[in-house]
PDB file of N, CA and C in Angstrom:
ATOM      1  N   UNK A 206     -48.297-106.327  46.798  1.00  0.00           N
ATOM      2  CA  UNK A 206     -49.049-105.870  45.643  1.00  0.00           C
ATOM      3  C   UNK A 206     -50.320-106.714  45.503  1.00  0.00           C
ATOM      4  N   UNK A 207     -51.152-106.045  44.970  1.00  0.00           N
ATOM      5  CA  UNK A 207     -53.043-106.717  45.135  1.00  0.00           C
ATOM      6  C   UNK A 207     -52.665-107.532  43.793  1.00  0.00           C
ATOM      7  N   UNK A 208     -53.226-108.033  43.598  1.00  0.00           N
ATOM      8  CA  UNK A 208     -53.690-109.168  42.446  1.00  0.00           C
ATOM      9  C   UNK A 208     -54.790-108.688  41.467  1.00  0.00           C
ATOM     10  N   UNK A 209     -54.167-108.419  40.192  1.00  0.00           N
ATOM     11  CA  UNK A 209     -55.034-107.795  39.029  1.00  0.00           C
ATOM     12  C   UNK A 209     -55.801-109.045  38.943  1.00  0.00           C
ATOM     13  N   UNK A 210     -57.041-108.671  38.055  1.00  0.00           N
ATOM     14  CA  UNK A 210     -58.010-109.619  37.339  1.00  0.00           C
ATOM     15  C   UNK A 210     -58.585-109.010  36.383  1.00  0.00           C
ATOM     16  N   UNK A 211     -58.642-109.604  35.236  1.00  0.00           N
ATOM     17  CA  UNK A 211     -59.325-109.127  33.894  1.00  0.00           C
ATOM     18  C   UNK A 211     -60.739-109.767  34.010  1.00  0.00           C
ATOM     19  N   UNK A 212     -61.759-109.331  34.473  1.00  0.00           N
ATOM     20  CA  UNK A 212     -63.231-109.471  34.387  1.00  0.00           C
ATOM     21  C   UNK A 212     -63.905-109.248  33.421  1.00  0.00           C
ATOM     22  N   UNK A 213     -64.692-110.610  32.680  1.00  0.00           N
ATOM     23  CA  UNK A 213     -65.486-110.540  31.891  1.00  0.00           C
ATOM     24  C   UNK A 213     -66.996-110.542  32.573  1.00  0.00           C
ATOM     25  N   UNK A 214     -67.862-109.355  32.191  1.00  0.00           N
ATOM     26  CA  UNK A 214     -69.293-109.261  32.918  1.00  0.00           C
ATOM     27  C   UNK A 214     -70.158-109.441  31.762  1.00  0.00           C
ATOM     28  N   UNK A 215     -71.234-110.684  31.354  1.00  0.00           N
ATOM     29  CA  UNK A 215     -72.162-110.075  30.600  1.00  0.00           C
ATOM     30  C   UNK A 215     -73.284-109.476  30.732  1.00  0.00           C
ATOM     31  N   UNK A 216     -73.777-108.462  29.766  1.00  0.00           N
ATOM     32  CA  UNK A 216     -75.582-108.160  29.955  1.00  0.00           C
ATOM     33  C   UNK A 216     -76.019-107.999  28.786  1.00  0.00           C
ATOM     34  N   UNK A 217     -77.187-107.220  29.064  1.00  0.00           N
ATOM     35  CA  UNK A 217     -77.901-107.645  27.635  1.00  0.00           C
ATOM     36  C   UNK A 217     -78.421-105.700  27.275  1.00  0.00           C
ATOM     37  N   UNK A 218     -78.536-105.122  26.298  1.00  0.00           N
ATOM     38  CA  UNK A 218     -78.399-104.050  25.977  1.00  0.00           C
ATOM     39  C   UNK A 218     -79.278-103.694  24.843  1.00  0.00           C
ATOM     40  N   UNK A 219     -80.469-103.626  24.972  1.00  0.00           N
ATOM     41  CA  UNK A 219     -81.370-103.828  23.930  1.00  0.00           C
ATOM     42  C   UNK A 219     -81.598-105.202  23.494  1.00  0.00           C
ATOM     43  N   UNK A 220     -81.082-105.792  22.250  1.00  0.00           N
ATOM     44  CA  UNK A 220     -81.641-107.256  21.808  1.00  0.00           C
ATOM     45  C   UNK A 220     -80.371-107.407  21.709  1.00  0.00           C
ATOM     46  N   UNK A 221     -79.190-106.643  22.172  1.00  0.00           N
ATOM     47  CA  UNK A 221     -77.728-107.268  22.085  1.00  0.00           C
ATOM     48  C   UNK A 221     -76.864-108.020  23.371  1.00  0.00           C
ATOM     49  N   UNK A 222     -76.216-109.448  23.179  1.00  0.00           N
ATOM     50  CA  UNK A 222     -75.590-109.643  24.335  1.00  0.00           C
ATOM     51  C   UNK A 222     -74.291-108.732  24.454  1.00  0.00           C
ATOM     52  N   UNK A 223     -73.656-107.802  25.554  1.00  0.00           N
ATOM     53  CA  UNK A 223     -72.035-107.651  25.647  1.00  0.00           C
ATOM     54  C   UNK A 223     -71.282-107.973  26.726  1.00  0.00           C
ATOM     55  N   UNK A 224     -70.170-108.646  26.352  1.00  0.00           N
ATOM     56  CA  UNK A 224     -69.065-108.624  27.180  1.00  0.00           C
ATOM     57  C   UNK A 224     -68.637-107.409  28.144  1.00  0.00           C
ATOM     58  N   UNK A 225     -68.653-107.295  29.045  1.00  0.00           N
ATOM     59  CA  UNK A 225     -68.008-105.801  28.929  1.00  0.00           C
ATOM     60  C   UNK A 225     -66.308-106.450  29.699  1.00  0.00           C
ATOM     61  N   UNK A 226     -65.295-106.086  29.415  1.00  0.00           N
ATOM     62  CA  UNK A 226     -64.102-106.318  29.783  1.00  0.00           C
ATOM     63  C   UNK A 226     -63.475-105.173  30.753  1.00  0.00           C
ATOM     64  N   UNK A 227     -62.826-105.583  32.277  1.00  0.00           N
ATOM     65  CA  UNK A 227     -62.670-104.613  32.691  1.00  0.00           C
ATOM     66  C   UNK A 227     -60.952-105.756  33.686  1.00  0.00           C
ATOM     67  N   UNK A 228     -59.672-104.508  34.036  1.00  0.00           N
ATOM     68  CA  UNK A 228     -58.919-104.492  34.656  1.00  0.00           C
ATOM     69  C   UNK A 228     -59.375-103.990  35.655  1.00  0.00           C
ATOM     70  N   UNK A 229     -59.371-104.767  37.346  1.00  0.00           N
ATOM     71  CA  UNK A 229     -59.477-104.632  38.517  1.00  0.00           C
ATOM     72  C   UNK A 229     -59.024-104.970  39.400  1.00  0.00           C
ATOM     73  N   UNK A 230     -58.671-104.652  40.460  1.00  0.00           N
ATOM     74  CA  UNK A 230     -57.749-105.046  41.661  1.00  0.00           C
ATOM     75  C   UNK A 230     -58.935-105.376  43.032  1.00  0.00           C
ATOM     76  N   UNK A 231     -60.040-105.184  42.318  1.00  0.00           N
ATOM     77  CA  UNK A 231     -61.250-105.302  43.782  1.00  0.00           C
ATOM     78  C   UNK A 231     -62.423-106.717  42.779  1.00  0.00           C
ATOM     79  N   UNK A 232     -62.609-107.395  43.659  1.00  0.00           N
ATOM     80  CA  UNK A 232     -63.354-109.075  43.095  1.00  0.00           C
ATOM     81  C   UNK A 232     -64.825-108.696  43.730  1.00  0.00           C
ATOM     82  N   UNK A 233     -65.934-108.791  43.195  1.00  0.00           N
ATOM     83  CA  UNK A 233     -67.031-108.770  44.022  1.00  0.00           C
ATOM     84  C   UNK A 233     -67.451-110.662  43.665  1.00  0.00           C
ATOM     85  N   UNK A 234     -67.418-111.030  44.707  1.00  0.00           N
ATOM     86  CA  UNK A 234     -67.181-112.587  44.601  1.00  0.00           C
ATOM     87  C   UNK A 234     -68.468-113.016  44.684  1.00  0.00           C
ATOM     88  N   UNK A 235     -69.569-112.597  45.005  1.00  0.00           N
ATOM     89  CA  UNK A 235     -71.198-112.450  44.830  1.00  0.00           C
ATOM     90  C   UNK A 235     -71.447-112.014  43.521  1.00  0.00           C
ATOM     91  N   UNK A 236     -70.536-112.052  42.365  1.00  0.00           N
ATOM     92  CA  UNK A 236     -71.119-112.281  41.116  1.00  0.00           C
ATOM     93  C   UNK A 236     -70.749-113.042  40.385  1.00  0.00           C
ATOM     94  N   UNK A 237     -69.175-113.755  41.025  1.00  0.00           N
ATOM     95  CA  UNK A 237     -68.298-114.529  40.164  1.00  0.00           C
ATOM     96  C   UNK A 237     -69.285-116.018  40.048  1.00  0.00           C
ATOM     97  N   UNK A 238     -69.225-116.336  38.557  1.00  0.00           N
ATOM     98  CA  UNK A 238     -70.046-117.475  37.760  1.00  0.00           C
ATOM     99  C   UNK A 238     -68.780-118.401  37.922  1.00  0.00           C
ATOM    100  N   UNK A 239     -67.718-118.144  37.292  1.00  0.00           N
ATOM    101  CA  UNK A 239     -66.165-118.745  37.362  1.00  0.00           C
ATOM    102  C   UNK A 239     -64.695-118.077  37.106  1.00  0.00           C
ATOM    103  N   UNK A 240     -63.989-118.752  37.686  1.00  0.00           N
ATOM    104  CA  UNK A 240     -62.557-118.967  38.003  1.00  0.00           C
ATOM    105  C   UNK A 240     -61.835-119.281  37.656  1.00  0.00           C
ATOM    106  N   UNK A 241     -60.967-118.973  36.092  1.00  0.00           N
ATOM    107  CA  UNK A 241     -59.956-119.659  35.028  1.00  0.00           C
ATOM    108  C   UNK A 241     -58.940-120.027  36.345  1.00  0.00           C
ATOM    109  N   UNK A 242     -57.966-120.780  36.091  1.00  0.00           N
ATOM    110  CA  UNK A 242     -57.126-121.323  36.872  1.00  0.00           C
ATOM    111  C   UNK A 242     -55.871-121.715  35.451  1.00  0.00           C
ATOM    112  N   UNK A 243     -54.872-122.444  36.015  1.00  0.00           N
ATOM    113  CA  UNK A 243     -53.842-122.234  35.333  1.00  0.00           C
ATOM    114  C   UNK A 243     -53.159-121.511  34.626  1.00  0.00           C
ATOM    115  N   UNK A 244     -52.932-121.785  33.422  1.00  0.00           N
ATOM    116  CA  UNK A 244     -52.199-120.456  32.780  1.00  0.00           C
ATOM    117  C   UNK A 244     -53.075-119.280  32.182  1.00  0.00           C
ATOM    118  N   UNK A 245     -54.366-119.247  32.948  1.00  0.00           N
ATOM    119  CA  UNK A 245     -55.674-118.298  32.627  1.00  0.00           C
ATOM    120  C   UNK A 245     -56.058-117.775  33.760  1.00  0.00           C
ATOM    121  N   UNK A 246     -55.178-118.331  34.684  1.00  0.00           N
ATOM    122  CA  UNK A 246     -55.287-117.613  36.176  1.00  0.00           C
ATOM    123  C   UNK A 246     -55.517-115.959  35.900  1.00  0.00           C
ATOM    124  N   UNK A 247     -56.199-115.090  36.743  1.00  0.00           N
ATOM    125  CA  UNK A 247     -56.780-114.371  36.645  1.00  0.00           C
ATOM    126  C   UNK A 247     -57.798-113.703  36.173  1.00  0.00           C
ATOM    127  N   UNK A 248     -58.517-114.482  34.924  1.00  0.00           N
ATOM    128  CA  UNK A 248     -58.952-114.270  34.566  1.00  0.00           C
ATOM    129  C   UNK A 248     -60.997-115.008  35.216  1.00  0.00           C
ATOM    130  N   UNK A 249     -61.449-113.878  35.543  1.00  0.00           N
ATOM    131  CA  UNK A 249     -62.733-114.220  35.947  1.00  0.00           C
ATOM    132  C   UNK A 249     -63.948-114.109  35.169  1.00  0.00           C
ATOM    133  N   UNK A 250     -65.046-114.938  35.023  1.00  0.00           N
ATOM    134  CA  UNK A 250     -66.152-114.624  34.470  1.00  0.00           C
ATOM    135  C   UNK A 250     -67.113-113.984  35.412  1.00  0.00           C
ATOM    136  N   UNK A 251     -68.398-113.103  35.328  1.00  0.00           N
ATOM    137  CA  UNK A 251     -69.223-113.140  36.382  1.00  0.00           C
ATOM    138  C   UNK A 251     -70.266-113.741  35.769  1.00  0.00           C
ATOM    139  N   UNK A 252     -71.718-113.415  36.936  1.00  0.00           N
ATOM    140  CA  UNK A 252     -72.945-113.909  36.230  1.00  0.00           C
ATOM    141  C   UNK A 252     -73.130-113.037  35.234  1.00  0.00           C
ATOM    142  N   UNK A 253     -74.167-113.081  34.877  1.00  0.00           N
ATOM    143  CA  UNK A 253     -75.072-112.378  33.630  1.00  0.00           C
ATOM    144  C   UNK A 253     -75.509-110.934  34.803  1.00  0.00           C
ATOM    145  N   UNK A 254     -75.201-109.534  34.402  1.00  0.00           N
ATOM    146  CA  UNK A 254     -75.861-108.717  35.588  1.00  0.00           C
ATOM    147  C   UNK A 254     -77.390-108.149  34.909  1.00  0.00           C
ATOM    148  N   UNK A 255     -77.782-108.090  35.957  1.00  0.00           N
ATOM    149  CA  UNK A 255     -79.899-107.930  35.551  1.00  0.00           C
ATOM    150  C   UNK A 255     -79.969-106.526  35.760  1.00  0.00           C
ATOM    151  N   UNK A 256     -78.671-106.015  35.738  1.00  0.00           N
ATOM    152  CA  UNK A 256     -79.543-104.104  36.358  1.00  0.00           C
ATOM    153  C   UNK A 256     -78.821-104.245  35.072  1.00  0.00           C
ATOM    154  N   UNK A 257     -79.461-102.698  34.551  1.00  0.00           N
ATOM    155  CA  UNK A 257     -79.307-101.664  33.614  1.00  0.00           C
ATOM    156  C   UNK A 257     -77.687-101.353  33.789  1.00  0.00           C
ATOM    157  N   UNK A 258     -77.127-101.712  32.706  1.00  0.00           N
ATOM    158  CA  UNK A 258     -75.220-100.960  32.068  1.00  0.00           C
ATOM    159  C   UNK A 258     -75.714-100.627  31.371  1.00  0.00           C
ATOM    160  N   UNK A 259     -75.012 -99.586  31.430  1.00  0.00           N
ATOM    161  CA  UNK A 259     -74.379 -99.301  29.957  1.00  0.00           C
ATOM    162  C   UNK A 259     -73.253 -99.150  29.471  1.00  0.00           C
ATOM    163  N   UNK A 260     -72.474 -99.149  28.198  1.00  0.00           N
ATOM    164  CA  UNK A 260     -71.154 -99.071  27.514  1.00  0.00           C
ATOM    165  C   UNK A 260     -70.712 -97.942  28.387  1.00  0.00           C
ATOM    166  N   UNK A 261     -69.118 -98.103  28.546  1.00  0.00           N
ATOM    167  CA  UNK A 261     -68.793 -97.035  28.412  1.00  0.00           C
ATOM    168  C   UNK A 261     -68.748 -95.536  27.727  1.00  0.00           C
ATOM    169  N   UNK A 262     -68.695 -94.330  27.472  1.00  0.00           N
ATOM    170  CA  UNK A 262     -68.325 -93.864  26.686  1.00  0.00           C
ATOM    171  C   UNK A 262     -67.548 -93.853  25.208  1.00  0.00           C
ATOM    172  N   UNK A 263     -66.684 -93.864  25.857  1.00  0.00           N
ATOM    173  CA  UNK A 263     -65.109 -93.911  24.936  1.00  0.00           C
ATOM    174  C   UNK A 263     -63.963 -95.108  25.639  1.00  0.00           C
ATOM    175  N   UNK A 264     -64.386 -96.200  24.497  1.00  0.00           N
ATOM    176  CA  UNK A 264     -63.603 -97.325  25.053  1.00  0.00           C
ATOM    177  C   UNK A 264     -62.002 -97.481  25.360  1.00  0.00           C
ATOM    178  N   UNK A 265     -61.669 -98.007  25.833  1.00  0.00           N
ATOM    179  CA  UNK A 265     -59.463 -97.684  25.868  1.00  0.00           C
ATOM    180  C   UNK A 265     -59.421 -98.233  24.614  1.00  0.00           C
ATOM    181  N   UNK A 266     -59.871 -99.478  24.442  1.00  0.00           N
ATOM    182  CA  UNK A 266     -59.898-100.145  22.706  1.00  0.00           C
ATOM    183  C   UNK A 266     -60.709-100.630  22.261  1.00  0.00           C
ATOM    184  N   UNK A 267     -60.742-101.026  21.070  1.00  0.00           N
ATOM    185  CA  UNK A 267     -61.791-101.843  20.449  1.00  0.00           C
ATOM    186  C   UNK A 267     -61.223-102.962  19.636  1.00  0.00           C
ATOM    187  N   UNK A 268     -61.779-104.243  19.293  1.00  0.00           N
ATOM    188  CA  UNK A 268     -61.179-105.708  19.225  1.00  0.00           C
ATOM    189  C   UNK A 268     -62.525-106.395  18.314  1.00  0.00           C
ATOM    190  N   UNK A 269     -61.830-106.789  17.118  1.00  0.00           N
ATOM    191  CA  UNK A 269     -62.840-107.404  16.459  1.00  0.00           C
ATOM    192  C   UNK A 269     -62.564-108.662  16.377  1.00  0.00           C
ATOM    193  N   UNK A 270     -63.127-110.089  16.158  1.00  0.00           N
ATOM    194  CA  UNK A 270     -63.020-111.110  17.056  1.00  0.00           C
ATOM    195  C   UNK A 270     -64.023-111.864  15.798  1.00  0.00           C
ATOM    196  N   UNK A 271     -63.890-113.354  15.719  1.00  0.00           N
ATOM    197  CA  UNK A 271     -65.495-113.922  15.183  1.00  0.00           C
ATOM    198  C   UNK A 271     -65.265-115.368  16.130  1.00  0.00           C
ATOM    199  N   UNK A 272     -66.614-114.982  16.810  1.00  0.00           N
ATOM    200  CA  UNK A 272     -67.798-115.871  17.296  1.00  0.00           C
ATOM    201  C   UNK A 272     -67.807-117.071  16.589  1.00  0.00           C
ATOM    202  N   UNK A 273     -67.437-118.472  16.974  1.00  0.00           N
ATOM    203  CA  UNK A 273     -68.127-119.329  16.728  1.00  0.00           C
ATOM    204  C   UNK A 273     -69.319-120.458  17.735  1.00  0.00           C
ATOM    205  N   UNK A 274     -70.621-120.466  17.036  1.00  0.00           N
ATOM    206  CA  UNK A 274     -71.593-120.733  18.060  1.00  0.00           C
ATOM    207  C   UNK A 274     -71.889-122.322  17.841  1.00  0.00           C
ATOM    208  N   UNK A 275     -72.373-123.602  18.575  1.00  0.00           N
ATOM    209  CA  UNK A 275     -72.845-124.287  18.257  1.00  0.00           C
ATOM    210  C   UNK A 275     -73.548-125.301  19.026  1.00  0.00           C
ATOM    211  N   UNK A 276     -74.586-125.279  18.476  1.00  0.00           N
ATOM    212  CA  UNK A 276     -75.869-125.702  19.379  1.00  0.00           C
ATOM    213  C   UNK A 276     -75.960-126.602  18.942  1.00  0.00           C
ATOM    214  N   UNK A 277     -75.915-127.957  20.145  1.00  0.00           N
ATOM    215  CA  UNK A 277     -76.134-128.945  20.624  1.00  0.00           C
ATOM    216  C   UNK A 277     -77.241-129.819  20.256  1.00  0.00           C
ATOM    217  N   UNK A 278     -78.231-128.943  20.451  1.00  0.00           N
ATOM    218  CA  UNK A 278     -79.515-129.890  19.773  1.00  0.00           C
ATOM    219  C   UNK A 278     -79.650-129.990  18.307  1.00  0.00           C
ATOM    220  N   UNK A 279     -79.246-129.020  17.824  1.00  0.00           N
ATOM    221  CA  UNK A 279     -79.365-129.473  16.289  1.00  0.00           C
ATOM    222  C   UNK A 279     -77.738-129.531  15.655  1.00  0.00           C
ATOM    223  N   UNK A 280     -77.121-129.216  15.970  1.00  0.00           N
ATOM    224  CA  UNK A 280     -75.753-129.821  15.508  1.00  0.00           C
ATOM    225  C   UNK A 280     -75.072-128.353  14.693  1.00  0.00           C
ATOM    226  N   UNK A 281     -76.273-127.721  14.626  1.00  0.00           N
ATOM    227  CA  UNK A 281     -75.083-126.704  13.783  1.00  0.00           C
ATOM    228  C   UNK A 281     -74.145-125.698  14.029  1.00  0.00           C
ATOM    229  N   UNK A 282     -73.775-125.035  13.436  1.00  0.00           N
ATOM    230  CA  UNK A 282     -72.355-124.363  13.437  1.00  0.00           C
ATOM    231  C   UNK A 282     -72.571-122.602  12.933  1.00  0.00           C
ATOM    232  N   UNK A 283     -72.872-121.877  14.122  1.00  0.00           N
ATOM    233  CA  UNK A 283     -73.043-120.050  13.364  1.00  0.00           C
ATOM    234  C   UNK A 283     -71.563-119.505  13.537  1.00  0.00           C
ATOM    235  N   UNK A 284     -71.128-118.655  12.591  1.00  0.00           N
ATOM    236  CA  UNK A 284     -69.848-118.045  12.908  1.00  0.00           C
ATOM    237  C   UNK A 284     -70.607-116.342  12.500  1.00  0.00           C
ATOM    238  N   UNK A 285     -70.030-115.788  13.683  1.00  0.00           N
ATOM    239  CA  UNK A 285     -70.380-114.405  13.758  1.00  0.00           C
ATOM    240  C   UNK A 285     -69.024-113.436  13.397  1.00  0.00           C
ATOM    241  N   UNK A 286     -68.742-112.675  13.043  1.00  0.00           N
ATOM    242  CA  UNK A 286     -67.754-111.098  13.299  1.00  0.00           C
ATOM    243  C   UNK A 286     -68.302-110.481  13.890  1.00  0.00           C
ATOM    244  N   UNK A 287     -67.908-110.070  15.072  1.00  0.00           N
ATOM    245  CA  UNK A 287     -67.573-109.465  15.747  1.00  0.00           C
ATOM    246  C   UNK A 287     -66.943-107.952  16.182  1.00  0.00           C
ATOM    247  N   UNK A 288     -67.185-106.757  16.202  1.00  0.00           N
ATOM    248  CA  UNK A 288     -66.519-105.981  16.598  1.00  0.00           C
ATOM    249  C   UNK A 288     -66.174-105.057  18.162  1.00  0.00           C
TER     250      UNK A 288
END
């Protein structure tokens, strides 16, 4: 049996960043940024992709989530929601 991986790809979509989340059994390893390991094994990041995505259609789900951001140079703390 092949080896699933849950791939996180980001891009950028107008002035928005997205995740896009995808189940795959095929790795294009010329995009992988990184490589969870341990009990996150499988799970891959890629680079940032520069061509044109777009969303899917009609997603399998949708997951609302909040963002917490914090930048280094000035110390502070953004918390986003997420959907």
């Amino acid at each position: 049996m092949t080896q699933s991986y849950v791939v996180m790809t980001p891009f950028t979509l107008g002035n928005m960043k997205i995740i896009r989340f995808e189940r795959t059994h095929n790795l294009d390893e010329s995009m992988v940024h990184h490589i969870a390991g341990g009990q996150h094994s499988g799970i891959i990041i890629n680079k940032e992709c520069k061509l044109k995505m777009e969303p899917m259609d009609v997603p399998e789900m949708q997951l609302q989530f909040t963002c917490i951001m914090f930048n280094n140079r000035t110390s502070e703390t953004h918390a986003d929601l997420e959907q």
